[in-house]
């Protein structure tokens, strides 16, 4: 498609006119430059696209269950609906150990739990927990926020997989999970990303639209000259060809060659950066040389706040006990926050229920010595450990409290809950955390004044840039600890308090902003 444009037709016509007037060397030079630059552009863009395609190609074997038997197939042979084994072990007999296992297709997790690294897709540096899809008939969409925790995406790294019964796993696999393939190839998340890189949306440049106006003016002037010459010489063949030669002089047919030459030279320099091993070892692939003009015309760049001017995660800064929750608060004024300091965590003075909520309301798991989970819950667990709480290796038991059931965060209810017990005392309780509005709406009606004052504190902390979670609880019969449903557990709660987090600025953020302003950059 490169040579089937109007300007290439015009360039061919200009070359033929040169041949007609016996300017053979000029015509040959023009044809050589035009054909050479066009071919070089096609070769350059294709080479860059092939490099991107090679980088995105996954070469791996996968355990898949077909005809009632587990068999090893290449990931390219996977089909939608296949039941696959998700394991962090090398697949196949005699397979060499690998540092990380790459998920080959989009899968819905039907048995077990997984931990994956999605930095390839989202840039999120923290590992993400994936949970077994509930056994209801509700349709699941991998692109909907609330359902993403049940899906593993093609191209992400599988760090840990457990939960499936050993009898359901392939021979030789000691631990893993089971998933159903939902999308493969170009229809997977990785494939969609690759398609957007290789075949992006049409480019609309202000330069291109303005150049059309300039060319239209030049063509208009050329047409006036064409008409004037031919009127003077009665439209003879000689006058027509002479006038056409004047048009060529007015609109240079090598204009696009000059522009393209600069773009192609820039593209080659960018792709050669990695070969020269410059600082940072950048990988700059130019899929479309015309888009490089955008880089020189960027006037505004918007960066995501988290991880740029602020730290990459939240810090736990304190807790606010609810009125009547065992603290020293009075109903005369909104409750105040009890600050948390890591070096003085042992004296963190909050009521027992709020301290228990801090320690148990999480879905954090442990991978070796590393804690895996949502950053907010990681900060909660770290704070609880600093305050003296001791976790078991599976993170399901903490200082005598046993986590019986976990209900992960639900985007519809805006809550996350756990049901915990103390078997030696035959006690059980539900702890629920979430947004203040969601949690307070599940509390009993007898807490009207206390909730109102706590809401004032939550609103004030939010306006100060804090991330605020409300926590509530209720006691339940010990015998129902393993059978209670989520709907039953998250009703008629008693407010315990607030957990407060803040995304602190980086130490050098102020200096960076000061330098930007000194360079006349508005920020």
mmCIF file of N, CA, C and O in Angstrom, residues 36-95:
data_model
loop_
_atom_site.group_PDB
_atom_site.id
_atom_site.type_symbol
_atom_site.label_atom_id
_atom_site.label_comp_id
_atom_site.label_asym_id
_atom_site.label_seq_id
_atom_site.Cartn_x
_atom_site.Cartn_y
_atom_site.Cartn_z
ATOM 1 N N UNK A 36 13.697 4.110 -3.775
ATOM 2 C CA UNK A 36 14.577 3.691 -2.680
ATOM 3 C C UNK A 36 14.050 4.096 -1.325
ATOM 4 O O UNK A 36 14.046 3.302 -0.378
ATOM 5 N N UNK A 37 13.580 5.349 -1.207
ATOM 6 C CA UNK A 37 13.062 5.812 0.087
ATOM 7 C C UNK A 37 11.799 5.063 0.470
ATOM 8 O O UNK A 37 11.598 4.700 1.634
ATOM 9 N N UNK A 38 10.924 4.807 -0.530
ATOM 10 C CA UNK A 38 9.701 4.057 -0.226
ATOM 11 C C UNK A 38 9.993 2.646 0.220
ATOM 12 O O UNK A 38 9.420 2.155 1.201
ATOM 13 N N UNK A 39 10.895 1.955 -0.506
ATOM 14 C CA UNK A 39 11.259 0.591 -0.120
ATOM 15 C C UNK A 39 11.956 0.557 1.230
ATOM 16 O O UNK A 39 11.707 -0.338 2.056
ATOM 17 N N UNK A 40 12.812 1.536 1.485
ATOM 18 C CA UNK A 40 13.527 1.576 2.760
ATOM 19 C C UNK A 40 12.564 1.800 3.923
ATOM 20 O O UNK A 40 12.733 1.234 5.007
ATOM 21 N N UNK A 41 11.541 2.620 3.688
ATOM 22 C CA UNK A 41 10.531 2.837 4.730
ATOM 23 C C UNK A 41 9.779 1.550 5.026
ATOM 24 O O UNK A 41 9.562 1.190 6.198
ATOM 25 N N UNK A 42 9.389 0.828 3.974
ATOM 26 C CA UNK A 42 8.658 -0.422 4.170
ATOM 27 C C UNK A 42 9.522 -1.438 4.915
ATOM 28 O O UNK A 42 9.072 -2.099 5.857
ATOM 29 N N UNK A 43 10.794 -1.559 4.505
ATOM 30 C CA UNK A 43 11.701 -2.517 5.141
ATOM 31 C C UNK A 43 11.929 -2.157 6.606
ATOM 32 O O UNK A 43 11.920 -3.025 7.496
ATOM 33 N N UNK A 44 12.130 -0.863 6.890
ATOM 34 C CA UNK A 44 12.380 -0.426 8.273
ATOM 35 C C UNK A 44 11.188 -0.716 9.168
ATOM 36 O O UNK A 44 11.329 -1.290 10.258
ATOM 37 N N UNK A 45 9.987 -0.340 8.715
ATOM 38 C CA UNK A 45 8.798 -0.555 9.543
ATOM 39 C C UNK A 45 8.515 -2.041 9.721
ATOM 40 O O UNK A 45 8.128 -2.477 10.809
ATOM 41 N N UNK A 46 8.710 -2.826 8.664
ATOM 42 C CA UNK A 46 8.466 -4.270 8.793
ATOM 43 C C UNK A 46 9.458 -4.912 9.742
ATOM 44 O O UNK A 46 9.095 -5.787 10.543
ATOM 45 N N UNK A 47 10.723 -4.488 9.658
ATOM 46 C CA UNK A 47 11.729 -5.055 10.560
ATOM 47 C C UNK A 47 11.396 -4.752 12.011
ATOM 48 O O UNK A 47 11.523 -5.616 12.893
ATOM 49 N N UNK A 48 10.933 -3.521 12.290
ATOM 50 C CA UNK A 48 10.575 -3.159 13.658
ATOM 51 C C UNK A 48 9.377 -3.969 14.132
ATOM 52 O O UNK A 48 9.323 -4.415 15.284
ATOM 53 N N UNK A 49 8.404 -4.172 13.251
ATOM 54 C CA UNK A 49 7.219 -4.938 13.629
ATOM 55 C C UNK A 49 7.560 -6.406 13.869
ATOM 56 O O UNK A 49 7.008 -7.035 14.786
ATOM 57 N N UNK A 50 8.463 -6.956 13.067
ATOM 58 C CA UNK A 50 8.865 -8.343 13.269
ATOM 59 C C UNK A 50 9.608 -8.509 14.587
ATOM 60 O O UNK A 50 9.474 -9.529 15.267
ATOM 61 N N UNK A 51 10.402 -7.502 14.957
ATOM 62 C CA UNK A 51 11.082 -7.560 16.250
ATOM 63 C C UNK A 51 10.078 -7.547 17.392
ATOM 64 O O UNK A 51 10.201 -8.304 18.365
ATOM 65 N N UNK A 52 9.068 -6.689 17.282
ATOM 66 C CA UNK A 52 8.028 -6.649 18.313
ATOM 67 C C UNK A 52 7.284 -7.982 18.382
ATOM 68 O O UNK A 52 6.982 -8.487 19.462
ATOM 69 N N UNK A 53 6.979 -8.534 17.220
ATOM 70 C CA UNK A 53 6.263 -9.814 17.194
ATOM 71 C C UNK A 53 7.096 -10.919 17.832
ATOM 72 O O UNK A 53 6.576 -11.754 18.579
ATOM 73 N N UNK A 54 8.398 -10.936 17.545
ATOM 74 C CA UNK A 54 9.268 -11.957 18.125
ATOM 75 C C UNK A 54 9.343 -11.821 19.633
ATOM 76 O O UNK A 54 9.349 -12.815 20.371
ATOM 77 N N UNK A 55 9.403 -10.553 20.122
ATOM 78 C CA UNK A 55 9.435 -10.334 21.559
ATOM 79 C C UNK A 55 8.162 -10.831 22.229
ATOM 80 O O UNK A 55 8.186 -11.301 23.368
ATOM 81 N N UNK A 56 7.027 -10.716 21.526
ATOM 82 C CA UNK A 56 5.739 -11.058 22.134
ATOM 83 C C UNK A 56 5.374 -12.529 21.965
ATOM 84 O O UNK A 56 4.390 -12.983 22.551
ATOM 85 N N UNK A 57 6.132 -13.275 21.183
ATOM 86 C CA UNK A 57 5.806 -14.682 20.950
ATOM 87 C C UNK A 57 6.169 -15.524 22.166
ATOM 88 O O UNK A 57 7.256 -15.390 22.731
ATOM 89 N N UNK A 58 5.242 -16.372 22.579
ATOM 90 C CA UNK A 58 5.465 -17.259 23.723
ATOM 91 C C UNK A 58 5.763 -18.661 23.205
ATOM 92 O O UNK A 58 5.001 -19.222 22.405
ATOM 93 N N UNK A 59 6.867 -19.206 23.634
ATOM 94 C CA UNK A 59 7.238 -20.577 23.282
ATOM 95 C C UNK A 59 7.245 -21.393 24.574
ATOM 96 O O UNK A 59 8.182 -21.343 25.352
ATOM 97 N N UNK A 60 6.171 -22.132 24.815
ATOM 98 C CA UNK A 60 6.066 -22.887 26.066
ATOM 99 C C UNK A 60 5.121 -24.064 25.875
ATOM 100 O O UNK A 60 4.253 -24.057 24.993
ATOM 101 N N UNK A 61 5.314 -25.085 26.717
ATOM 102 C CA UNK A 61 4.416 -26.232 26.767
ATOM 103 C C UNK A 61 3.450 -26.080 27.932
ATOM 104 O O UNK A 61 3.774 -25.455 28.947
ATOM 105 N N UNK A 62 2.278 -26.668 27.793
ATOM 106 C CA UNK A 62 1.217 -26.515 28.785
ATOM 107 C C UNK A 62 0.575 -27.876 29.044
ATOM 108 O O UNK A 62 0.395 -28.677 28.112
ATOM 109 N N UNK A 63 0.239 -28.110 30.319
ATOM 110 C CA UNK A 63 -0.552 -29.293 30.672
ATOM 111 C C UNK A 63 -2.016 -29.004 30.344
ATOM 112 O O UNK A 63 -2.594 -28.041 30.828
ATOM 113 N N UNK A 64 -2.639 -29.840 29.519
ATOM 114 C CA UNK A 64 -4.049 -29.674 29.168
ATOM 115 C C UNK A 64 -4.745 -31.029 29.265
ATOM 116 O O UNK A 64 -4.164 -32.073 28.936
ATOM 117 N N UNK A 65 -5.977 -30.997 29.746
ATOM 118 C CA UNK A 65 -6.743 -32.244 29.927
ATOM 119 C C UNK A 65 -7.693 -32.421 28.749
ATOM 120 O O UNK A 65 -8.610 -31.619 28.545
ATOM 121 N N UNK A 66 -7.450 -33.479 27.986
ATOM 122 C CA UNK A 66 -8.292 -33.784 26.832
ATOM 123 C C UNK A 66 -8.584 -35.286 26.805
ATOM 124 O O UNK A 66 -7.694 -36.095 27.079
ATOM 125 N N UNK A 67 -9.814 -35.598 26.494
ATOM 126 C CA UNK A 67 -10.260 -37.000 26.461
ATOM 127 C C UNK A 67 -9.998 -37.693 27.792
ATOM 128 O O UNK A 67 -9.664 -38.880 27.843
ATOM 129 N N UNK A 68 -10.143 -36.936 28.886
ATOM 130 C CA UNK A 68 -9.995 -37.518 30.211
ATOM 131 C C UNK A 68 -8.577 -37.765 30.648
ATOM 132 O O UNK A 68 -8.348 -38.350 31.713
ATOM 133 N N UNK A 69 -7.579 -37.340 29.851
ATOM 134 C CA UNK A 69 -6.185 -37.576 30.185
ATOM 135 C C UNK A 69 -5.406 -36.261 30.130
ATOM 136 O O UNK A 69 -5.714 -35.377 29.334
ATOM 137 N N UNK A 70 -4.402 -36.174 31.006
ATOM 138 C CA UNK A 70 -3.511 -35.015 30.977
ATOM 139 C C UNK A 70 -2.436 -35.237 29.932
ATOM 140 O O UNK A 70 -1.820 -36.299 29.879
ATOM 141 N N UNK A 71 -2.206 -34.240 29.102
ATOM 142 C CA UNK A 71 -1.185 -34.326 28.066
ATOM 143 C C UNK A 71 -0.488 -32.979 27.927
ATOM 144 O O UNK A 71 -1.053 -31.940 28.278
ATOM 145 N N UNK A 72 0.738 -33.008 27.440
ATOM 146 C CA UNK A 72 1.522 -31.785 27.247
ATOM 147 C C UNK A 72 1.411 -31.361 25.790
ATOM 148 O O UNK A 72 1.696 -32.155 24.882
ATOM 149 N N UNK A 73 0.979 -30.125 25.543
ATOM 150 C CA UNK A 73 0.875 -29.590 24.186
ATOM 151 C C UNK A 73 1.570 -28.233 24.147
ATOM 152 O O UNK A 73 1.789 -27.595 25.179
ATOM 153 N N UNK A 74 1.905 -27.803 22.944
ATOM 154 C CA UNK A 74 2.468 -26.462 22.777
ATOM 155 C C UNK A 74 1.367 -25.437 22.979
ATOM 156 O O UNK A 74 0.198 -25.685 22.644
ATOM 157 N N UNK A 75 1.726 -24.295 23.534
ATOM 158 C CA UNK A 75 0.717 -23.294 23.872
ATOM 159 C C UNK A 75 -0.058 -22.813 22.644
ATOM 160 O O UNK A 75 -1.193 -22.341 22.769
ATOM 161 N N UNK A 76 0.522 -22.912 21.435
ATOM 162 C CA UNK A 76 -0.196 -22.476 20.240
ATOM 163 C C UNK A 76 -1.380 -23.385 19.916
ATOM 164 O O UNK A 76 -2.263 -22.999 19.145
ATOM 165 N N UNK A 77 -1.393 -24.594 20.487
ATOM 166 C CA UNK A 77 -2.465 -25.543 20.195
ATOM 167 C C UNK A 77 -3.603 -25.473 21.204
ATOM 168 O O UNK A 77 -4.533 -26.282 21.138
ATOM 169 N N UNK A 78 -3.528 -24.523 22.126
ATOM 170 C CA UNK A 78 -4.611 -24.377 23.095
ATOM 171 C C UNK A 78 -5.874 -23.864 22.415
ATOM 172 O O UNK A 78 -5.812 -23.052 21.485
ATOM 173 N N UNK A 79 -7.016 -24.316 22.907
ATOM 174 C CA UNK A 79 -8.311 -23.893 22.391
ATOM 175 C C UNK A 79 -9.158 -23.347 23.529
ATOM 176 O O UNK A 79 -8.979 -23.713 24.699
ATOM 177 N N UNK A 80 -10.079 -22.472 23.191
ATOM 178 C CA UNK A 80 -10.994 -21.935 24.187
ATOM 179 C C UNK A 80 -11.802 -23.079 24.792
ATOM 180 O O UNK A 80 -12.349 -23.922 24.070
ATOM 181 N N UNK A 81 -11.860 -23.130 26.110
ATOM 182 C CA UNK A 81 -12.581 -24.187 26.806
ATOM 183 C C UNK A 81 -11.692 -25.288 27.331
ATOM 184 O O UNK A 81 -12.166 -26.146 28.097
ATOM 185 N N UNK A 82 -10.424 -25.307 26.951
ATOM 186 C CA UNK A 82 -9.497 -26.310 27.475
ATOM 187 C C UNK A 82 -9.290 -26.123 28.971
ATOM 188 O O UNK A 82 -9.183 -25.006 29.460
ATOM 189 N N UNK A 83 -9.223 -27.243 29.696
ATOM 190 C CA UNK A 83 -8.874 -27.223 31.114
ATOM 191 C C UNK A 83 -7.362 -27.396 31.218
ATOM 192 O O UNK A 83 -6.804 -28.401 30.765
ATOM 193 N N UNK A 84 -6.681 -26.410 31.792
ATOM 194 C CA UNK A 84 -5.221 -26.432 31.874
ATOM 195 C C UNK A 84 -4.788 -26.434 33.331
ATOM 196 O O UNK A 84 -5.523 -25.983 34.223
ATOM 197 N N UNK A 85 -3.601 -26.958 33.547
ATOM 198 C CA UNK A 85 -3.005 -26.955 34.884
ATOM 199 C C UNK A 85 -2.069 -25.763 34.985
ATOM 200 O O UNK A 85 -1.155 -25.596 34.167
ATOM 201 N N UNK A 86 -2.291 -24.945 35.978
ATOM 202 C CA UNK A 86 -1.458 -23.771 36.228
ATOM 203 C C UNK A 86 -0.480 -24.112 37.335
ATOM 204 O O UNK A 86 -0.881 -24.317 38.482
ATOM 205 N N UNK A 87 0.780 -24.205 36.980
ATOM 206 C CA UNK A 87 1.790 -24.583 37.951
ATOM 207 C C UNK A 87 3.062 -23.798 37.683
ATOM 208 O O UNK A 87 3.368 -23.453 36.534
ATOM 209 N N UNK A 88 3.780 -23.503 38.762
ATOM 210 C CA UNK A 88 5.036 -22.768 38.643
ATOM 211 C C UNK A 88 6.210 -23.695 38.338
ATOM 212 O O UNK A 88 7.343 -23.249 38.234
ATOM 213 N N UNK A 89 5.935 -24.998 38.161
ATOM 214 C CA UNK A 89 6.976 -25.961 37.831
ATOM 215 C C UNK A 89 7.164 -26.038 36.318
ATOM 216 O O UNK A 89 6.290 -25.649 35.542
ATOM 217 N N UNK A 90 8.333 -26.531 35.896
ATOM 218 C CA UNK A 90 8.579 -26.749 34.474
ATOM 219 C C UNK A 90 7.643 -27.844 33.970
ATOM 220 O O UNK A 90 7.387 -28.839 34.666
ATOM 221 N N UNK A 91 7.099 -27.669 32.763
ATOM 222 C CA UNK A 91 6.108 -28.583 32.212
ATOM 223 C C UNK A 91 6.776 -29.593 31.297
ATOM 224 O O UNK A 91 7.573 -29.233 30.426
ATOM 225 N N UNK A 92 6.435 -30.862 31.485
ATOM 226 C CA UNK A 92 6.934 -31.918 30.611
ATOM 227 C C UNK A 92 8.057 -32.718 31.244
ATOM 228 O O UNK A 92 8.767 -32.242 32.126
ATOM 229 N N UNK A 93 8.194 -33.959 30.798
ATOM 230 C CA UNK A 93 9.244 -34.829 31.326
ATOM 231 C C UNK A 93 10.613 -34.346 30.858
ATOM 232 O O UNK A 93 10.824 -34.052 29.678
ATOM 233 N N UNK A 94 11.553 -34.255 31.803
ATOM 234 C CA UNK A 94 12.896 -33.821 31.466
ATOM 235 C C UNK A 94 13.017 -32.341 31.185
ATOM 236 O O UNK A 94 14.057 -31.890 30.693
ATOM 237 N N UNK A 95 11.961 -31.571 31.452
ATOM 238 C CA UNK A 95 12.013 -30.132 31.193
ATOM 239 C C UNK A 95 12.972 -29.462 32.173
ATOM 240 O O UNK A 95 13.009 -29.802 33.357
#
